[in-house]
PDB file of C-alpha atoms in Angstrom:
ATOM      1  CA  VAL A   1      -4.605 -59.069 -40.352  1.00  0.00           C
ATOM      2  CA  LEU A   2      -6.121 -57.949 -37.054  1.00  0.00           C
ATOM      3  CA  ILE A   3      -6.509 -54.396 -38.338  1.00  0.00           C
ATOM      4  CA  SER A   4      -8.145 -55.641 -41.534  1.00  0.00           C
ATOM      5  CA  LEU A   5     -10.502 -57.904 -39.587  1.00  0.00           C
ATOM      6  CA  GLY A   6     -11.350 -55.034 -37.248  1.00  0.00           C
ATOM      7  CA  TYR A   7     -12.058 -52.765 -40.214  1.00  0.00           C
ATOM      8  CA  VAL A   8     -14.425 -55.340 -41.707  1.00  0.00           C
ATOM      9  CA  ALA A   9     -16.167 -55.953 -38.373  1.00  0.00           C
ATOM     10  CA  ASN A  10     -16.640 -52.204 -37.904  1.00  0.00           C
ATOM     11  CA  HIS A  11     -18.285 -51.803 -41.304  1.00  0.00           C
ATOM     12  CA  GLN A  12     -20.492 -54.816 -40.634  1.00  0.00           C
ATOM     13  CA  GLY A  13     -21.671 -53.193 -37.417  1.00  0.00           C
ATOM     14  CA  ASP A  14     -19.977 -55.635 -34.998  1.00  0.00           C
ATOM     15  CA  LEU A  15     -18.412 -52.882 -32.908  1.00  0.00           C
ATOM     16  CA  VAL A  16     -17.357 -55.023 -29.926  1.00  0.00           C
ATOM     17  CA  VAL A  17     -15.324 -57.441 -32.067  1.00  0.00           C
ATOM     18  CA  ALA A  18     -13.975 -54.539 -34.116  1.00  0.00           C
ATOM     19  CA  ARG A  19     -12.676 -52.721 -31.044  1.00  0.00           C
ATOM     20  CA  THR A  20     -10.980 -55.828 -29.647  1.00  0.00           C
ATOM     21  CA  GLN A  21      -9.210 -56.604 -32.911  1.00  0.00           C
ATOM     22  CA  LEU A  22      -8.182 -53.022 -33.640  1.00  0.00           C
ATOM     23  CA  GLU A  23      -6.811 -52.449 -30.157  1.00  0.00           C
ATOM     24  CA  GLU A  24      -4.826 -55.686 -30.300  1.00  0.00           C
ATOM     25  CA  GLY A  25      -3.476 -54.744 -33.712  1.00  0.00           C
ATOM     26  CA  LEU A  26      -2.499 -51.269 -32.488  1.00  0.00           C
ATOM     27  CA  HIS A  27      -0.699 -52.782 -29.478  1.00  0.00           C
ATOM     28  CA  LEU A  28       1.353 -55.032 -31.767  1.00  0.00           C
ATOM     29  CA  TYR A  29       2.206 -52.162 -34.114  1.00  0.00           C
ATOM     30  CA  ARG A  30       3.386 -50.079 -31.155  1.00  0.00           C
ATOM     31  CA  GLU A  31       5.605 -52.959 -29.985  1.00  0.00           C
ATOM     32  CA  LEU A  32       7.068 -53.190 -33.483  1.00  0.00           C
ATOM     33  CA  GLY A  33       7.527 -49.439 -33.798  1.00  0.00           C
ATOM     34  CA  ASP A  34       5.719 -49.524 -37.153  1.00  0.00           C
ATOM     35  CA  LYS A  35       4.576 -45.908 -37.555  1.00  0.00           C
ATOM     36  CA  SER A  36       2.478 -46.469 -40.652  1.00  0.00           C
ATOM     37  CA  GLY A  37       0.684 -49.364 -38.978  1.00  0.00           C
ATOM     38  CA  ILE A  38       0.131 -47.292 -35.843  1.00  0.00           C
ATOM     39  CA  ALA A  39      -1.355 -44.442 -37.870  1.00  0.00           C
ATOM     40  CA  TYR A  40      -3.782 -46.658 -39.777  1.00  0.00           C
ATOM     41  CA  ALA A  41      -4.780 -48.562 -36.639  1.00  0.00           C
ATOM     42  CA  LEU A  42      -5.531 -45.263 -34.872  1.00  0.00           C
ATOM     43  CA  LEU A  43      -7.497 -44.097 -37.907  1.00  0.00           C
ATOM     44  CA  SER A  44      -9.650 -47.240 -37.787  1.00  0.00           C
ATOM     45  CA  LEU A  45     -10.143 -46.880 -34.034  1.00  0.00           C
ATOM     46  CA  GLY A  46     -11.134 -43.242 -34.523  1.00  0.00           C
ATOM     47  CA  ASP A  47     -13.727 -44.257 -37.108  1.00  0.00           C
ATOM     48  CA  LEU A  48     -15.014 -46.903 -34.720  1.00  0.00           C
ATOM     49  CA  ALA A  49     -15.299 -44.329 -31.927  1.00  0.00           C
ATOM     50  CA  ASN A  50     -17.304 -42.098 -34.287  1.00  0.00           C
ATOM     51  CA  HIS A  51     -19.696 -44.979 -34.963  1.00  0.00           C
ATOM     52  CA  ARG A  52     -20.037 -45.583 -31.229  1.00  0.00           C
ATOM     53  CA  GLY A  53     -20.771 -41.903 -30.571  1.00  0.00           C
ATOM     54  CA  ASP A  54     -17.554 -41.431 -28.580  1.00  0.00           C
ATOM     55  CA  TYR A  55     -16.527 -38.197 -30.303  1.00  0.00           C
ATOM     56  CA  ALA A  56     -13.986 -37.164 -27.665  1.00  0.00           C
ATOM     57  CA  GLY A  57     -12.237 -40.526 -28.000  1.00  0.00           C
ATOM     58  CA  ALA A  58     -12.421 -40.295 -31.772  1.00  0.00           C
ATOM     59  CA  GLY A  59     -10.824 -36.860 -31.739  1.00  0.00           C
ATOM     60  CA  THR A  60      -7.906 -38.029 -29.598  1.00  0.00           C
ATOM     61  CA  GLN A  61      -7.168 -41.067 -31.769  1.00  0.00           C
ATOM     62  CA  LEU A  62      -7.650 -39.245 -35.062  1.00  0.00           C
ATOM     63  CA  GLU A  63      -5.434 -36.313 -34.087  1.00  0.00           C
ATOM     64  CA  GLU A  64      -2.660 -38.735 -33.095  1.00  0.00           C
ATOM     65  CA  SER A  65      -3.167 -40.582 -36.377  1.00  0.00           C
ATOM     66  CA  LEU A  66      -2.997 -37.306 -38.327  1.00  0.00           C
ATOM     67  CA  GLY A  67       0.237 -36.359 -36.589  1.00  0.00           C
ATOM     68  CA  VAL A  68       1.901 -39.644 -37.557  1.00  0.00           C
ATOM     69  CA  PHE A  69       0.661 -39.419 -41.143  1.00  0.00           C
ATOM     70  CA  ARG A  70       2.113 -35.909 -41.395  1.00  0.00           C
ATOM     71  CA  GLU A  71       5.404 -37.130 -39.985  1.00  0.00           C
ATOM     72  CA  LEU A  72       5.464 -39.873 -42.628  1.00  0.00           C
ATOM     73  CA  GLY A  73       4.336 -37.563 -45.441  1.00  0.00           C
ATOM     74  CA  ASP A  74       1.447 -39.951 -46.197  1.00  0.00           C
ATOM     75  CA  ARG A  75      -0.993 -37.692 -48.089  1.00  0.00           C
ATOM     76  CA  SER A  76      -3.657 -40.369 -48.459  1.00  0.00           C
ATOM     77  CA  GLY A  77      -3.515 -41.050 -44.742  1.00  0.00           C
ATOM     78  CA  ILE A  78      -3.705 -37.317 -43.973  1.00  0.00           C
ATOM     79  CA  ALA A  79      -6.803 -36.997 -46.167  1.00  0.00           C
ATOM     80  CA  ASN A  80      -8.452 -40.005 -44.516  1.00  0.00           C
ATOM     81  CA  ALA A  81      -7.793 -38.532 -41.075  1.00  0.00           C
ATOM     82  CA  PHE A  82      -9.332 -35.229 -42.205  1.00  0.00           C
ATOM     83  CA  ILE A  83     -12.510 -36.927 -43.410  1.00  0.00           C
ATOM     84  CA  SER A  84     -12.937 -38.744 -40.095  1.00  0.00           C
ATOM     85  CA  LEU A  85     -12.233 -35.574 -38.097  1.00  0.00           C
ATOM     86  CA  GLY A  86     -14.726 -33.713 -40.261  1.00  0.00           C
ATOM     87  CA  ASP A  87     -17.347 -36.381 -39.674  1.00  0.00           C
ATOM     88  CA  ALA A  88     -16.801 -36.209 -35.914  1.00  0.00           C
ATOM     89  CA  ALA A  89     -17.134 -32.412 -35.972  1.00  0.00           C
ATOM     90  CA  SER A  90     -20.308 -32.599 -38.074  1.00  0.00           C
ATOM     91  CA  LEU A  91     -21.891 -35.104 -35.703  1.00  0.00           C
ATOM     92  CA  GLN A  92     -21.186 -32.635 -32.874  1.00  0.00           C
ATOM     93  CA  SER A  93     -22.761 -29.757 -34.886  1.00  0.00           C
ATOM     94  CA  ASP A  94     -19.394 -27.996 -35.294  1.00  0.00           C
ATOM     95  CA  PHE A  95     -20.011 -26.918 -38.878  1.00  0.00           C
ATOM     96  CA  VAL A  96     -16.970 -24.655 -39.231  1.00  0.00           C
ATOM     97  CA  THR A  97     -14.514 -27.392 -38.254  1.00  0.00           C
ATOM     98  CA  ALA A  98     -16.402 -30.028 -40.257  1.00  0.00           C
ATOM     99  CA  ARG A  99     -16.367 -27.936 -43.416  1.00  0.00           C
ATOM    100  CA  THR A 100     -12.680 -27.047 -43.024  1.00  0.00           C
ATOM    101  CA  LYS A 101     -11.563 -30.645 -42.535  1.00  0.00           C
ATOM    102  CA  LEU A 102     -13.780 -32.067 -45.278  1.00  0.00           C
ATOM    103  CA  GLU A 103     -12.738 -29.445 -47.812  1.00  0.00           C
ATOM    104  CA  GLU A 104      -9.075 -30.121 -47.012  1.00  0.00           C
ATOM    105  CA  CYS A 105      -9.556 -33.836 -47.586  1.00  0.00           C
ATOM    106  CA  LEU A 106     -11.415 -33.231 -50.856  1.00  0.00           C
ATOM    107  CA  GLY A 107      -8.538 -31.112 -52.148  1.00  0.00           C
ATOM    108  CA  LEU A 108      -6.061 -33.859 -51.318  1.00  0.00           C
ATOM    109  CA  PHE A 109      -8.173 -36.654 -52.764  1.00  0.00           C
ATOM    110  CA  ARG A 110      -8.659 -34.675 -55.963  1.00  0.00           C
ATOM    111  CA  GLU A 111      -4.874 -34.576 -56.350  1.00  0.00           C
ATOM    112  CA  LEU A 112      -4.673 -38.310 -55.612  1.00  0.00           C
ATOM    113  CA  GLY A 113      -7.665 -39.210 -57.810  1.00  0.00           C
ATOM    114  CA  ASN A 114      -9.203 -41.418 -55.099  1.00  0.00           C
ATOM    115  CA  ARG A 115     -12.825 -41.449 -56.260  1.00  0.00           C
ATOM    116  CA  ARG A 116     -14.190 -43.851 -53.628  1.00  0.00           C
ATOM    117  CA  THR A 117     -13.134 -41.595 -50.808  1.00  0.00           C
ATOM    118  CA  ILE A 118     -14.214 -38.499 -52.719  1.00  0.00           C
ATOM    119  CA  ALA A 119     -17.743 -39.947 -52.712  1.00  0.00           C
ATOM    120  CA  ASN A 120     -17.518 -40.480 -48.960  1.00  0.00           C
ATOM    121  CA  ALA A 121     -16.247 -36.935 -48.373  1.00  0.00           C
ATOM    122  CA  LEU A 122     -19.021 -35.441 -50.529  1.00  0.00           C
ATOM    123  CA  GLU A 123     -21.600 -37.318 -48.434  1.00  0.00           C
ATOM    124  CA  LYS A 124     -20.070 -36.147 -45.168  1.00  0.00           C
ATOM    125  CA  LEU A 125     -19.969 -32.540 -46.382  1.00  0.00           C
ATOM    126  CA  ALA A 126     -23.576 -32.809 -47.565  1.00  0.00           C
ATOM    127  CA  ALA A 127     -24.616 -33.996 -44.107  1.00  0.00           C
ATOM    128  CA  ALA A 128     -22.760 -31.082 -42.516  1.00  0.00           C
ATOM    129  CA  TYR A 129     -24.574 -28.573 -44.744  1.00  0.00           C
ATOM    130  CA  ALA A 130     -27.936 -30.223 -44.130  1.00  0.00           C
ATOM    131  CA  THR A 131     -27.678 -29.745 -40.367  1.00  0.00           C
ATOM    132  CA  GLN A 132     -27.167 -25.959 -40.547  1.00  0.00           C
ATOM    133  CA  PRO A 133     -30.181 -23.974 -39.293  1.00  0.00           C
ATOM    134  CA  ILE A 134     -28.945 -20.725 -40.879  1.00  0.00           C
ATOM    135  CA  GLY A 135     -29.605 -20.344 -44.592  1.00  0.00           C
ATOM    136  CA  LEU A 136     -31.634 -23.551 -44.563  1.00  0.00           C
ATOM    137  CA  ARG A 137     -32.721 -23.396 -48.202  1.00  0.00           C
ATOM    138  CA  VAL A 138     -29.254 -22.656 -49.615  1.00  0.00           C
ATOM    139  CA  ASN A 139     -27.606 -25.264 -47.428  1.00  0.00           C
ATOM    140  CA  GLY A 140     -30.304 -27.814 -48.241  1.00  0.00           C
ATOM    141  CA  LEU A 141     -29.804 -27.329 -51.969  1.00  0.00           C
ATOM    142  CA  GLN A 142     -26.036 -27.682 -51.577  1.00  0.00           C
ATOM    143  CA  ALA A 143     -26.500 -30.849 -49.544  1.00  0.00           C
ATOM    144  CA  ALA A 144     -28.851 -32.369 -52.134  1.00  0.00           C
ATOM    145  CA  ARG A 145     -26.434 -31.626 -54.991  1.00  0.00           C
ATOM    146  CA  LEU A 146     -23.504 -33.136 -53.108  1.00  0.00           C
ATOM    147  CA  TRP A 147     -25.474 -36.252 -52.174  1.00  0.00           C
ATOM    148  CA  GLY A 148     -26.641 -36.627 -55.765  1.00  0.00           C
ATOM    149  CA  ALA A 149     -23.090 -36.281 -57.074  1.00  0.00           C
ATOM    150  CA  ALA A 150     -21.822 -38.838 -54.550  1.00  0.00           C
ATOM    151  CA  GLU A 151     -24.586 -41.297 -55.446  1.00  0.00           C
ATOM    152  CA  ALA A 152     -23.775 -41.067 -59.161  1.00  0.00           C
ATOM    153  CA  LEU A 153     -20.052 -41.441 -58.486  1.00  0.00           C
ATOM    154  CA  ARG A 154     -20.610 -44.540 -56.341  1.00  0.00           C
ATOM    155  CA  GLU A 155     -22.690 -46.058 -59.146  1.00  0.00           C
ATOM    156  CA  ARG A 156     -19.994 -45.341 -61.740  1.00  0.00           C
ATOM    157  CA  ILE A 157     -17.195 -46.933 -59.734  1.00  0.00           C
ATOM    158  CA  GLY A 158     -19.254 -49.774 -58.223  1.00  0.00           C
ATOM    159  CA  ALA A 159     -18.737 -48.713 -54.602  1.00  0.00           C
ATOM    160  CA  PRO A 160     -22.052 -48.800 -52.689  1.00  0.00           C
ATOM    161  CA  LEU A 161     -22.446 -47.130 -49.333  1.00  0.00           C
ATOM    162  CA  PRO A 162     -21.218 -49.391 -46.474  1.00  0.00           C
ATOM    163  CA  PRO A 163     -24.166 -51.040 -44.650  1.00  0.00           C
ATOM    164  CA  LEU A 164     -23.092 -49.550 -41.311  1.00  0.00           C
ATOM    165  CA  GLU A 165     -23.570 -46.016 -42.684  1.00  0.00           C
ATOM    166  CA  GLN A 166     -26.842 -46.623 -44.530  1.00  0.00           C
ATOM    167  CA  GLU A 167     -29.266 -45.977 -41.660  1.00  0.00           C
ATOM    168  CA  LYS A 168     -27.652 -42.680 -40.633  1.00  0.00           C
ATOM    169  CA  TYR A 169     -27.400 -41.633 -44.295  1.00  0.00           C
ATOM    170  CA  ASP A 170     -31.084 -42.377 -44.895  1.00  0.00           C
ATOM    171  CA  GLN A 171     -32.080 -40.372 -41.816  1.00  0.00           C
ATOM    172  CA  GLN A 172     -29.975 -37.381 -42.851  1.00  0.00           C
ATOM    173  CA  VAL A 173     -31.311 -37.384 -46.409  1.00  0.00           C
ATOM    174  CA  ALA A 174     -34.939 -37.764 -45.264  1.00  0.00           C
ATOM    175  CA  GLN A 175     -34.570 -34.919 -42.769  1.00  0.00           C
ATOM    176  CA  ALA A 176     -33.053 -32.605 -45.388  1.00  0.00           C
ATOM    177  CA  ARG A 177     -35.706 -33.541 -47.960  1.00  0.00           C
ATOM    178  CA  GLY A 178     -38.473 -32.821 -45.461  1.00  0.00           C
ATOM    179  CA  ALA A 179     -36.990 -29.449 -44.511  1.00  0.00           C
ATOM    180  CA  LEU A 180     -36.429 -28.300 -48.093  1.00  0.00           C
ATOM    181  CA  GLY A 181     -39.451 -29.846 -49.818  1.00  0.00           C
ATOM    182  CA  GLU A 182     -39.623 -32.758 -52.236  1.00  0.00           C
ATOM    183  CA  GLU A 183     -39.531 -30.892 -55.551  1.00  0.00           C
ATOM    184  CA  PRO A 184     -36.565 -28.544 -54.933  1.00  0.00           C
ATOM    185  CA  PHE A 185     -34.671 -31.315 -53.177  1.00  0.00           C
ATOM    186  CA  ALA A 186     -35.195 -33.768 -56.058  1.00  0.00           C
ATOM    187  CA  ALA A 187     -34.241 -31.152 -58.652  1.00  0.00           C
ATOM    188  CA  ALA A 188     -31.018 -30.292 -56.821  1.00  0.00           C
ATOM    189  CA  TRP A 189     -30.236 -33.998 -56.378  1.00  0.00           C
ATOM    190  CA  GLU A 190     -30.486 -34.533 -60.138  1.00  0.00           C
ATOM    191  CA  GLU A 191     -28.246 -31.528 -60.747  1.00  0.00           C
ATOM    192  CA  GLY A 192     -25.658 -33.207 -58.553  1.00  0.00           C
ATOM    193  CA  ARG A 193     -26.044 -36.534 -60.348  1.00  0.00           C
ATOM    194  CA  ALA A 194     -25.280 -34.809 -63.637  1.00  0.00           C
ATOM    195  CA  MET A 195     -21.878 -33.605 -62.368  1.00  0.00           C
ATOM    196  CA  THR A 196     -18.598 -35.376 -63.050  1.00  0.00           C
ATOM    197  CA  TRP A 197     -16.601 -36.085 -59.919  1.00  0.00           C
ATOM    198  CA  GLU A 198     -14.235 -33.249 -60.862  1.00  0.00           C
ATOM    199  CA  GLN A 199     -17.174 -30.836 -61.167  1.00  0.00           C
ATOM    200  CA  ALA A 200     -18.613 -32.064 -57.861  1.00  0.00           C
ATOM    201  CA  VAL A 201     -15.339 -31.447 -56.026  1.00  0.00           C
ATOM    202  CA  ALA A 202     -15.006 -27.994 -57.578  1.00  0.00           C
ATOM    203  CA  TYR A 203     -18.589 -27.214 -56.501  1.00  0.00           C
ATOM    204  CA  ALA A 204     -17.934 -28.488 -52.978  1.00  0.00           C
ATOM    205  CA  LEU A 205     -14.825 -26.324 -52.699  1.00  0.00           C
ATOM    206  CA  GLY A 206     -16.668 -23.224 -53.892  1.00  0.00           C
ATOM    207  CA  GLU A 207     -14.751 -23.044 -57.169  1.00  0.00           C
ATOM    208  CA  SER A 208     -17.948 -23.090 -59.245  1.00  0.00           C
ATOM    209  CA  GLU A 209     -21.599 -22.161 -58.808  1.00  0.00           C
TER     210      GLU A 209
END
């Protein structure tokens, strides 16, 4: 219950309460020796650290979480850890690591059919592309298509963007639109919206043009 409450508080933007609840939950899971609980608590704490801008702390918690998920053979947990590690790398302008982690998680989530998290991963990968100064036009078009595909997918499954992420998302999209230009950005966005989630994942993984 503490972990769930901490997760909710994090996504509502109450980071102080979230940290207290998540840390207490993690402590209890460690006392119990519950490896799955430990892994998911660390994952939530890593996400919280990302939101707080503590990328070093996020990396430590997420890598430990990933290790436990691998030990347990929890593929969904592994994919979730990858998406958070990719987000942390993107926010630190480490595009190579961000792209690697996010593509790995997309491959896993495609196998699992988890569309909600696929939308999240597409958005994170779009943001990573949008921040690349080299090949600005190509990267901007890729970002717009991925964002458009994620938006359409969220609409289809009824999973809006969490409020905590909306401001950063809006800033990233506005910056990319301004750099690329309204017309090409809007056209690429609509191309993305026309994709099925399977087509969007294939595009993100470089399996289609």
